[in-house]
Coordinates of C-alpha atoms in Angstrom, one line a residue:
Chain W
M57 CA -1.4 -77.4 -44.1
D58 CA -0.3 -80.6 -42.7
A59 CA 1.8 -78.9 -40.0
S60 CA 0.1 -77.9 -36.7
P61 CA -0.5 -74.2 -36.5
L62 CA 0.5 -74.5 -32.8
A63 CA 3.9 -76.0 -33.7
P64 CA 7.0 -73.8 -33.3
D65 CA 7.7 -71.8 -36.5
V66 CA 11.5 -72.1 -36.8
L67 CA 13.0 -69.5 -39.0
F68 CA 16.6 -70.6 -38.9
M69 CA 19.1 -72.5 -36.9
L70 CA 21.8 -70.7 -34.9
G71 CA 24.1 -73.6 -34.4
P72 CA 22.1 -76.2 -32.6
V73 CA 19.6 -73.6 -31.4
P74 CA 16.5 -73.2 -33.5
I75 CA 15.4 -69.5 -33.8
S76 CA 11.6 -69.4 -34.0
R77 CA 9.5 -66.5 -35.4
A78 CA 8.5 -65.5 -31.9
V79 CA 12.2 -65.2 -30.8
A80 CA 13.0 -63.2 -33.9
T81 CA 10.0 -60.9 -33.4
T82 CA 11.0 -60.5 -29.7
W83 CA 14.5 -59.5 -30.9
A84 CA 13.0 -57.0 -33.3
I85 CA 10.9 -55.5 -30.5
M86 CA 14.0 -55.3 -28.3
V87 CA 15.9 -53.5 -31.0
L88 CA 12.9 -51.1 -31.5
L89 CA 12.8 -50.5 -27.8
W90 CA 16.5 -49.8 -27.6
G91 CA 16.2 -47.4 -30.6
V92 CA 13.3 -45.5 -29.2
L93 CA 14.9 -45.2 -25.8
A94 CA 18.2 -44.1 -27.2
L95 CA 16.4 -41.5 -29.3
A96 CA 14.2 -40.3 -26.4
F97 CA 16.9 -40.0 -23.8
R98 CA 19.9 -39.0 -26.1
T99 CA 20.2 -35.6 -24.4
G100 CA 19.8 -36.7 -20.8
A101 CA 18.2 -33.3 -20.0
P102 CA 15.7 -33.3 -17.2
R103 CA 13.2 -31.7 -19.6
G104 CA 13.5 -33.4 -22.9
G105 CA 11.5 -33.6 -26.1
A106 CA 8.0 -34.9 -26.8
L107 CA 9.1 -38.6 -27.0
Q108 CA 10.8 -38.3 -23.7
S109 CA 7.8 -36.7 -22.1
A110 CA 5.5 -39.3 -23.6
L111 CA 7.7 -42.1 -22.1
E112 CA 7.8 -40.3 -18.8
I113 CA 4.0 -40.2 -18.8
V114 CA 3.9 -43.9 -19.5
V115 CA 6.3 -44.7 -16.7
T116 CA 4.7 -42.4 -14.2
T117 CA 1.3 -43.8 -15.1
I118 CA 2.4 -47.3 -14.6
A119 CA 4.1 -46.3 -11.4
A120 CA 0.9 -44.6 -10.2
Q121 CA -1.1 -47.7 -11.0
L122 CA 1.4 -49.9 -9.1
R123 CA 1.3 -47.5 -6.1
E124 CA -2.5 -47.8 -6.0
I125 CA -2.2 -51.6 -5.8
F126 CA 0.9 -51.9 -3.6
D127 CA 0.1 -48.8 -1.4
R128 CA 3.9 -48.3 -1.1
D129 CA 6.9 -47.2 -3.2
P130 CA 6.4 -48.7 -6.6
W131 CA 9.9 -48.2 -8.0
P132 CA 11.3 -51.6 -6.7
F133 CA 8.6 -53.4 -8.7
L134 CA 8.6 -51.2 -11.7
P135 CA 11.4 -52.9 -13.6
L136 CA 9.6 -56.3 -13.7
L137 CA 6.0 -55.2 -13.9
G138 CA 6.5 -52.1 -16.1
S139 CA 8.6 -54.1 -18.5
L140 CA 6.0 -56.8 -18.5
F141 CA 3.3 -54.4 -19.5
I142 CA 5.4 -52.6 -22.1
F143 CA 6.7 -55.8 -23.6
L144 CA 3.2 -57.3 -23.7
V145 CA 1.8 -54.2 -25.4
L146 CA 4.5 -54.2 -28.1
A147 CA 4.3 -58.0 -28.5
N148 CA 0.5 -58.1 -28.8
L149 CA 0.4 -55.1 -31.1
A150 CA 2.9 -56.8 -33.4
A151 CA -0.1 -58.5 -34.8
V152 CA -1.1 -55.4 -36.6
V153 CA 2.1 -55.4 -38.7
P154 CA 1.6 -57.3 -41.9
G155 CA 3.4 -60.6 -41.9
V156 CA 4.3 -60.5 -38.2
T157 CA 2.7 -62.8 -35.7
P158 CA 2.7 -61.8 -32.0
P159 CA 5.2 -63.7 -29.9
T160 CA 2.4 -64.1 -27.3
G161 CA 0.4 -66.1 -29.8
H162 CA 2.9 -69.0 -29.2
I163 CA 2.9 -70.9 -25.9
E164 CA 6.6 -70.5 -25.3
T165 CA 6.4 -66.7 -24.7
P166 CA 3.4 -66.7 -22.3
M167 CA 5.0 -69.7 -20.6
A168 CA 8.3 -67.8 -20.2
L169 CA 6.5 -64.8 -18.8
G170 CA 4.5 -67.0 -16.5
L171 CA 7.6 -68.7 -15.3
I172 CA 9.3 -65.3 -14.6
V173 CA 6.2 -64.1 -12.7
F174 CA 6.0 -67.3 -10.8
L175 CA 9.6 -67.0 -9.7
S176 CA 9.3 -63.3 -9.1
V177 CA 6.4 -63.7 -6.8
H178 CA 8.3 -65.9 -4.5
A179 CA 11.5 -63.9 -4.8
Y180 CA 9.7 -60.7 -3.8
G181 CA 7.7 -62.5 -1.1
L182 CA 10.8 -64.0 0.5
R183 CA 12.7 -60.7 0.3
A184 CA 9.9 -58.7 1.8
R185 CA 8.6 -61.0 4.5
G186 CA 11.5 -63.4 5.2
T187 CA 11.6 -67.2 4.6
R188 CA 9.7 -68.2 7.7
R189 CA 6.9 -65.7 7.5
Y190 CA 6.5 -66.2 3.7
L191 CA 6.3 -69.9 3.9
H192 CA 4.0 -69.7 6.8
H193 CA 1.4 -67.9 4.7
Y194 CA 0.7 -71.2 2.9
L195 CA -0.6 -72.5 6.2
E196 CA -3.2 -69.8 6.5
P197 CA -5.9 -69.6 7.2
T198 CA -5.5 -73.3 8.2
P199 CA -2.8 -75.8 7.6
F200 CA -5.4 -78.1 6.0
L201 CA -5.4 -75.7 3.0
L202 CA -1.7 -76.1 2.3
P203 CA -2.3 -78.5 -0.7
L204 CA -4.9 -76.1 -2.1
N205 CA -2.6 -73.1 -1.5
L206 CA 0.3 -74.9 -3.3
L207 CA -2.0 -75.9 -6.1
S208 CA -3.3 -72.4 -6.5
E209 CA 0.2 -71.1 -6.9
L210 CA 0.5 -73.3 -10.0
T211 CA -3.0 -73.0 -11.4
R212 CA -3.1 -69.2 -11.2
I213 CA 0.1 -68.9 -13.1
F214 CA -1.1 -71.5 -15.5
S215 CA -4.4 -69.6 -16.0
L216 CA -2.4 -66.4 -16.4
M217 CA -0.3 -68.0 -19.1
I218 CA -3.2 -69.8 -20.9
R219 CA -5.4 -66.7 -20.9
L220 CA -2.8 -64.7 -22.7
F221 CA -1.9 -67.4 -25.1
G222 CA -5.5 -68.4 -25.8
N223 CA -6.6 -64.9 -26.6
M224 CA -3.7 -64.0 -28.8
M225 CA -3.6 -67.3 -30.5
S226 CA -7.3 -67.4 -31.2
H227 CA -7.2 -63.9 -32.5
E228 CA -4.5 -64.9 -34.9
F229 CA -6.6 -67.8 -36.1
V230 CA -9.6 -65.7 -36.6
I231 CA -7.7 -63.2 -38.7
A232 CA -6.1 -66.0 -40.7
I233 CA -9.5 -67.7 -41.3
L234 CA -11.1 -64.4 -42.3
A235 CA -8.3 -63.5 -44.6
L236 CA -8.6 -66.9 -46.2
L237 CA -12.4 -66.9 -46.6
A238 CA -13.4 -63.2 -47.1
G239 CA -10.4 -61.5 -48.7
L240 CA -7.9 -58.9 -47.9
L241 CA -9.8 -56.0 -46.4
V242 CA -12.5 -57.8 -44.3
P243 CA -10.1 -58.6 -41.4
V244 CA -9.2 -54.9 -40.9
P245 CA -12.0 -54.3 -38.3
F246 CA -10.8 -57.4 -36.6
L247 CA -7.3 -56.1 -36.6
L248 CA -8.6 -53.0 -34.8
L249 CA -10.3 -55.3 -32.4
G250 CA -7.0 -57.0 -32.0
I251 CA -5.4 -53.8 -30.9
L252 CA -8.0 -53.5 -28.1
I253 CA -7.6 -57.2 -27.2
G254 CA -3.8 -56.8 -27.1
L255 CA -4.0 -53.8 -24.8
I256 CA -6.5 -55.5 -22.6
Q257 CA -4.6 -58.7 -22.3
A258 CA -1.4 -56.8 -21.5
Y259 CA -3.2 -54.9 -18.8
I260 CA -4.8 -58.0 -17.4
F261 CA -1.6 -60.0 -17.3
T262 CA 0.3 -57.2 -15.7
V263 CA -2.4 -56.4 -13.1
L264 CA -2.8 -60.0 -12.2
A265 CA 1.0 -60.4 -11.8
T266 CA 1.0 -57.3 -9.8
V267 CA -1.7 -58.6 -7.5
Y268 CA 0.2 -61.9 -7.0
I269 CA 3.4 -60.1 -6.1
A270 CA 1.5 -57.7 -3.9
A271 CA -0.1 -60.6 -2.1
A272 CA 3.4 -62.2 -1.7
V273 CA 4.8 -59.1 -0.1
G274 CA 1.8 -58.7 2.1
A275 CA 0.4 -55.6 0.5
V276 CA -3.0 -57.1 -0.5
E277 CA -4.9 -60.3 0.0
A278 CA -4.5 -62.6 -3.1
Chain O
M799 CA 0.7 -78.9 -29.0
Q800 CA 4.5 -78.9 -28.9
I801 CA 6.6 -76.8 -26.7
D802 CA 10.0 -75.7 -28.0
W803 CA 12.1 -75.5 -25.0
W804 CA 14.8 -73.6 -26.8
T805 CA 12.3 -70.9 -27.6
L806 CA 11.0 -71.0 -24.0
A807 CA 14.6 -70.5 -22.8
L808 CA 15.3 -67.8 -25.3
Q809 CA 12.1 -65.9 -24.6
T810 CA 12.9 -66.1 -20.9
I811 CA 16.3 -64.6 -21.5
N812 CA 14.8 -62.1 -24.0
F813 CA 12.4 -60.9 -21.4
L814 CA 15.1 -60.6 -18.8
V815 CA 17.1 -58.6 -21.3
V816 CA 14.0 -56.4 -21.9
V817 CA 13.8 -55.8 -18.2
W818 CA 17.4 -54.8 -18.0
L819 CA 17.1 -52.7 -21.1
L820 CA 14.1 -50.8 -19.8
S821 CA 15.6 -50.5 -16.3
R822 CA 18.8 -49.1 -17.7
F823 CA 17.5 -46.8 -20.4
L824 CA 14.0 -46.0 -19.3
Y825 CA 13.2 -46.3 -15.6
R826 CA 16.4 -45.2 -14.2
P827 CA 16.7 -42.0 -16.3
V828 CA 13.0 -41.2 -15.8
R829 CA 13.4 -41.7 -12.0
R830 CA 16.5 -39.6 -12.0
M831 CA 14.8 -36.9 -13.9
I832 CA 11.7 -37.0 -11.7
E833 CA 13.9 -36.8 -8.6
E834 CA 15.9 -34.0 -10.1
R835 CA 12.7 -32.1 -11.0
E836 CA 11.2 -32.9 -7.6
A837 CA 14.5 -31.6 -6.0
A838 CA 14.3 -28.5 -8.2
D839 CA 10.7 -28.0 -7.3
R840 CA 11.4 -28.6 -3.6
K841 CA 14.3 -26.1 -3.9
A842 CA 12.0 -23.6 -5.6
A843 CA 9.3 -24.2 -3.0
E844 CA 11.9 -23.7 -0.3
A845 CA 13.1 -20.6 -1.9
A846 CA 9.5 -19.4 -2.3
E847 CA 8.9 -20.2 1.4
E848 CA 12.1 -18.4 2.3
K849 CA 10.9 -15.4 0.3
A850 CA 7.5 -15.6 1.8
R851 CA 9.0 -15.8 5.3
K852 CA 11.2 -12.8 4.5
A853 CA 8.2 -11.0 3.2
E854 CA 6.3 -11.9 6.3
E855 CA 9.2 -10.6 8.4
A856 CA 9.3 -7.5 6.4
R857 CA 5.5 -7.1 6.8
A858 CA 5.8 -7.7 10.6
D859 CA 8.7 -5.2 10.7
Y860 CA 6.6 -2.7 8.8
E861 CA 3.7 -3.3 11.1
T862 CA 6.0 -2.8 14.1
R863 CA 7.4 0.4 12.7
R864 CA 4.0 1.7 11.8
A865 CA 2.8 0.9 15.4
E866 CA 5.8 2.7 16.8
L867 CA 5.2 5.7 14.5
D868 CA 1.6 5.7 15.5
E869 CA 2.6 5.6 19.2
T870 CA 5.1 8.4 18.6
Y871 CA 2.5 10.4 16.8
R872 CA 0.0 9.9 19.6
K873 CA 2.5 11.0 22.2
R874 CA 3.6 14.0 20.1
E875 CA -0.1 14.9 19.6
A876 CA -0.7 14.6 23.4
E877 CA 2.3 16.7 24.1
L878 CA 1.2 19.4 21.7
H879 CA -2.3 19.3 23.1
A880 CA -0.9 19.7 26.6
A881 CA 1.5 22.5 25.6
A882 CA -1.4 24.2 23.8
A883 CA -3.6 23.9 26.8
K884 CA -0.9 25.2 29.1
E885 CA -0.2 28.1 26.8
R886 CA -4.0 28.8 26.5
N887 CA -4.3 28.7 30.3
A888 CA -1.3 31.0 30.7
M889 CA -2.8 33.4 28.1
L890 CA -6.2 33.2 29.9
E891 CA -4.6 33.8 33.2
A892 CA -2.5 36.8 31.9
A893 CA -5.7 38.2 30.2
Q894 CA -7.6 37.7 33.4
N895 CA -4.8 39.4 35.4
E896 CA -4.7 42.3 32.9
A897 CA -8.5 42.6 33.0
D898 CA -8.4 42.5 36.8
A899 CA -5.7 45.2 36.8
L900 CA -7.8 47.3 34.3
I901 CA -10.9 46.8 36.4
A902 CA -9.0 47.7 39.6
E903 CA -7.5 50.7 37.9
A904 CA -10.9 51.8 36.6
R905 CA -12.4 51.4 40.0
D906 CA -9.6 53.4 41.6
R907 CA -10.0 56.1 39.0
I908 CA -13.8 56.1 39.4
A909 CA -13.4 56.3 43.2
R910 CA -10.9 59.0 42.9
E911 CA -13.0 61.0 40.4
R912 CA -16.1 60.4 42.6
R913 CA -14.2 61.6 45.6
E914 CA -13.0 64.6 43.7
A915 CA -16.4 65.3 42.3
L916 CA -17.9 64.9 45.8
E917 CA -15.3 67.3 47.2
A918 CA -16.0 69.7 44.4
L919 CA -19.7 69.3 45.0
Q920 CA -19.3 69.8 48.7
A921 CA -17.3 72.9 48.0
R922 CA -19.9 74.2 45.6
I923 CA -22.7 73.3 48.0
A924 CA -20.8 75.2 50.7
G925 CA -20.5 78.2 48.4
L926 CA -24.1 78.0 47.5
A927 CA -25.1 77.7 51.1
A928 CA -23.0 80.7 51.8
D929 CA -24.6 82.6 49.0
L930 CA -28.0 81.6 50.2
A931 CA -27.2 82.8 53.7
K932 CA -25.9 86.0 52.4
T933 CA -29.0 86.4 50.2
A934 CA -31.3 85.5 53.1
L935 CA -29.6 87.8 55.5
K936 CA -29.0 90.6 53.1
G937 CA -32.4 92.2 53.5
Q938 CA -32.7 91.4 57.2
A939 CA -33.5 94.4 59.4
P940 CA -31.2 94.9 62.3
S941 CA -34.1 95.0 64.9
A942 CA -37.9 94.5 65.2
T943 CA -38.5 98.2 65.2
A944 CA -36.4 98.6 62.1
E945 CA -38.5 95.9 60.6
V946 CA -41.6 98.0 61.2
E947 CA -39.9 101.0 59.7
R948 CA -38.8 98.9 56.7
V949 CA -42.3 97.7 56.0
A950 CA -43.7 101.2 56.4
A951 CA -41.1 102.5 54.0
F952 CA -42.1 99.8 51.5
L953 CA -45.8 100.8 51.8
D954 CA -44.9 104.3 51.4
G955 CA -42.9 103.5 48.3
L956 CA -46.0 102.0 46.6
S957 CA -47.9 104.1 44.0
G958 CA -51.3 105.5 44.8
A959 CA -53.0 102.9 42.7
E960 CA -51.3 100.0 44.3
R961 CA -52.0 101.3 47.7
E962 CA -55.6 101.8 46.8
E963 CA -55.8 98.3 45.6
L964 CA -54.6 97.0 48.9
R965 CA -57.2 99.1 50.7
R966 CA -60.0 97.7 48.6
D967 CA -58.8 94.2 49.3
L968 CA -58.9 94.9 53.0
S969 CA -62.2 96.8 53.0
A970 CA -64.0 93.9 51.3
D971 CA -65.5 91.6 53.9
R972 CA -63.9 93.8 56.6
G973 CA -60.6 92.0 56.1
A974 CA -57.7 92.1 58.5
V975 CA -54.0 92.2 58.1
T976 CA -52.2 89.3 59.8
V977 CA -48.7 90.1 60.9
T978 CA -46.7 86.9 61.0
T979 CA -43.4 86.9 62.9
A980 CA -40.9 84.2 64.0
A981 CA -41.4 85.1 67.7
A982 CA -44.4 86.7 69.4
P983 CA -43.8 90.4 69.3
P984 CA -44.1 92.3 72.6
E985 CA -47.0 94.7 73.1
D986 CA -45.1 97.9 72.3
L987 CA -44.1 96.4 69.0
R988 CA -47.7 95.3 68.3
T989 CA -48.7 98.9 68.9
A990 CA -46.1 100.1 66.5
W991 CA -47.3 97.7 63.9
R992 CA -50.9 98.8 64.3
A993 CA -50.0 102.4 64.1
A994 CA -47.8 102.0 61.0
L995 CA -50.3 99.9 59.1
S996 CA -53.4 101.9 60.1
Q997 CA -51.7 105.1 59.0
R998 CA -51.0 103.7 55.5
L999 CA -53.9 101.2 54.9
G1000 CA -56.8 102.8 56.8
D1001 CA -57.7 103.8 60.3
D1002 CA -60.3 101.1 60.8
L1003 CA -57.8 98.4 59.8
R1004 CA -57.9 95.3 62.0
V1005 CA -54.4 93.9 62.7
E1006 CA -53.8 90.4 64.0
F1007 CA -50.5 88.8 65.1
I1008 CA -49.4 85.2 64.5
E1009 CA -46.2 83.5 65.6
D1010 CA -44.7 81.2 63.0
P1011 CA -41.1 80.1 63.6
A1012 CA -41.0 78.7 60.1
I1013 CA -40.4 82.1 58.5
L1014 CA -37.0 82.1 60.4
G1015 CA -37.0 85.8 60.7
G1016 CA -38.4 89.0 59.4
V1017 CA -42.2 89.5 58.9
E1018 CA -45.0 88.6 56.5
L1019 CA -48.2 90.6 56.1
H1020 CA -51.1 88.4 55.0
L1021 CA -54.0 90.2 53.4
P1022 CA -57.3 88.5 52.4
H1023 CA -56.2 88.0 48.8
G1024 CA -52.4 88.4 49.0
A1025 CA -49.3 88.6 51.1
L1026 CA -46.4 90.9 51.5
R1027 CA -43.4 88.8 52.5
F1028 CA -40.3 90.2 54.2
S1029 CA -39.2 87.0 55.9
V1030 CA -36.0 85.2 55.8
A1031 CA -37.8 82.1 54.6
D1032 CA -39.2 83.9 51.6
R1033 CA -35.9 85.2 50.6
L1034 CA -34.3 81.7 50.9
N1035 CA -37.1 80.3 48.7
R1036 CA -36.6 82.9 46.1
A1037 CA -32.8 82.4 46.1
A1038 CA -33.2 78.7 45.8
A1039 CA -35.7 79.2 42.9
A1040 CA -33.2 81.5 41.3
M1041 CA -30.5 78.9 41.6
K1042 CA -32.7 76.2 40.0
D1043 CA -33.3 78.5 37.1

């Protein structure tokens, strides 16, 4: 127990590249996703089986949620935001699998997602409003707020990242401490609570990212 | 807290791969299927609208045809009513003409029968008048003197009892015989009447003379309780009574 629990958990080295547990878990999630999608859409028929219908429901529900926030066609934003939600759900729920730690419980994954959201906000904003108009919104409502506006761009992404990481990491710690102190079955209710926390955190992260992007494209006030 | 920059980079790439994976194998197929379903639904809705439009057109056509049939039916009904009224009026007029003809014929027949009956009646009346005249003139004496002789012959022809009854009638209250003639008899004829009557009904017989044109001719002898009539008027009255019987 000398090593920090927050330190990267490297499983093996791929050449000079260390492959951590979070990366391996993410790859497993990606393989699972690919398998499920291949299984669901193997026929390509407009009216497929139950799995295809369930996935359609998931997609249309996310699209409807995005439409409510953006008040416009959600499909241009769906690849990023929908993938964000689905990936976060799967990554957070990986905690319920014995021996698997959620990738979001390590700072690198929330940081990577935060970095992508940060870049995506500006990319969507610049594309939707143009460079001049987009940059001009940092001077609103008054140019004196430019430093605060720039700072808020960093802090909100930072809070987004830390919120996800803190919740998932703390949950991992709680489960580990309970398993250590109380035995095998006592953490089960906390695992169920972890499912709820994982879903809520995925939803919060996605909705906040959506709101940031919507503000950048001028759909809502951030 | 340490940050593994390799892990950060790999997770960034991993998430981008996830985005591509989901876009390629989830969002795109789902969107395509949704669009296909929406297109199919839109096509079905359009087909349904087309069918509804055709149904509405068929209904409108049906309503138009029904209205035309109703109009035709009303016109035909009006024509039938007009024809029936015309035929009825013609029949009524024909019946009226026939009735008028029958009435006129009946009137002509009645007038003809009436005229014939009147002519027959006039002929019968003429015959009756002739009969009456014959009857009335049949017992008429040819002269005043012959009339005296005729009455004398009548009195002579009476039985003794009858003549005695006349005398008793005249003797009671000293009665008189009144000789009624159509014209006043001259004195010689009065004398003849007194002589003839006194000879047969008593010598002290009082004889009076009265002129009465109503008896038309002949003579009537009026006693206190009876009369002997030999006048034309008496014969006419008896003939008329006989005709009535």
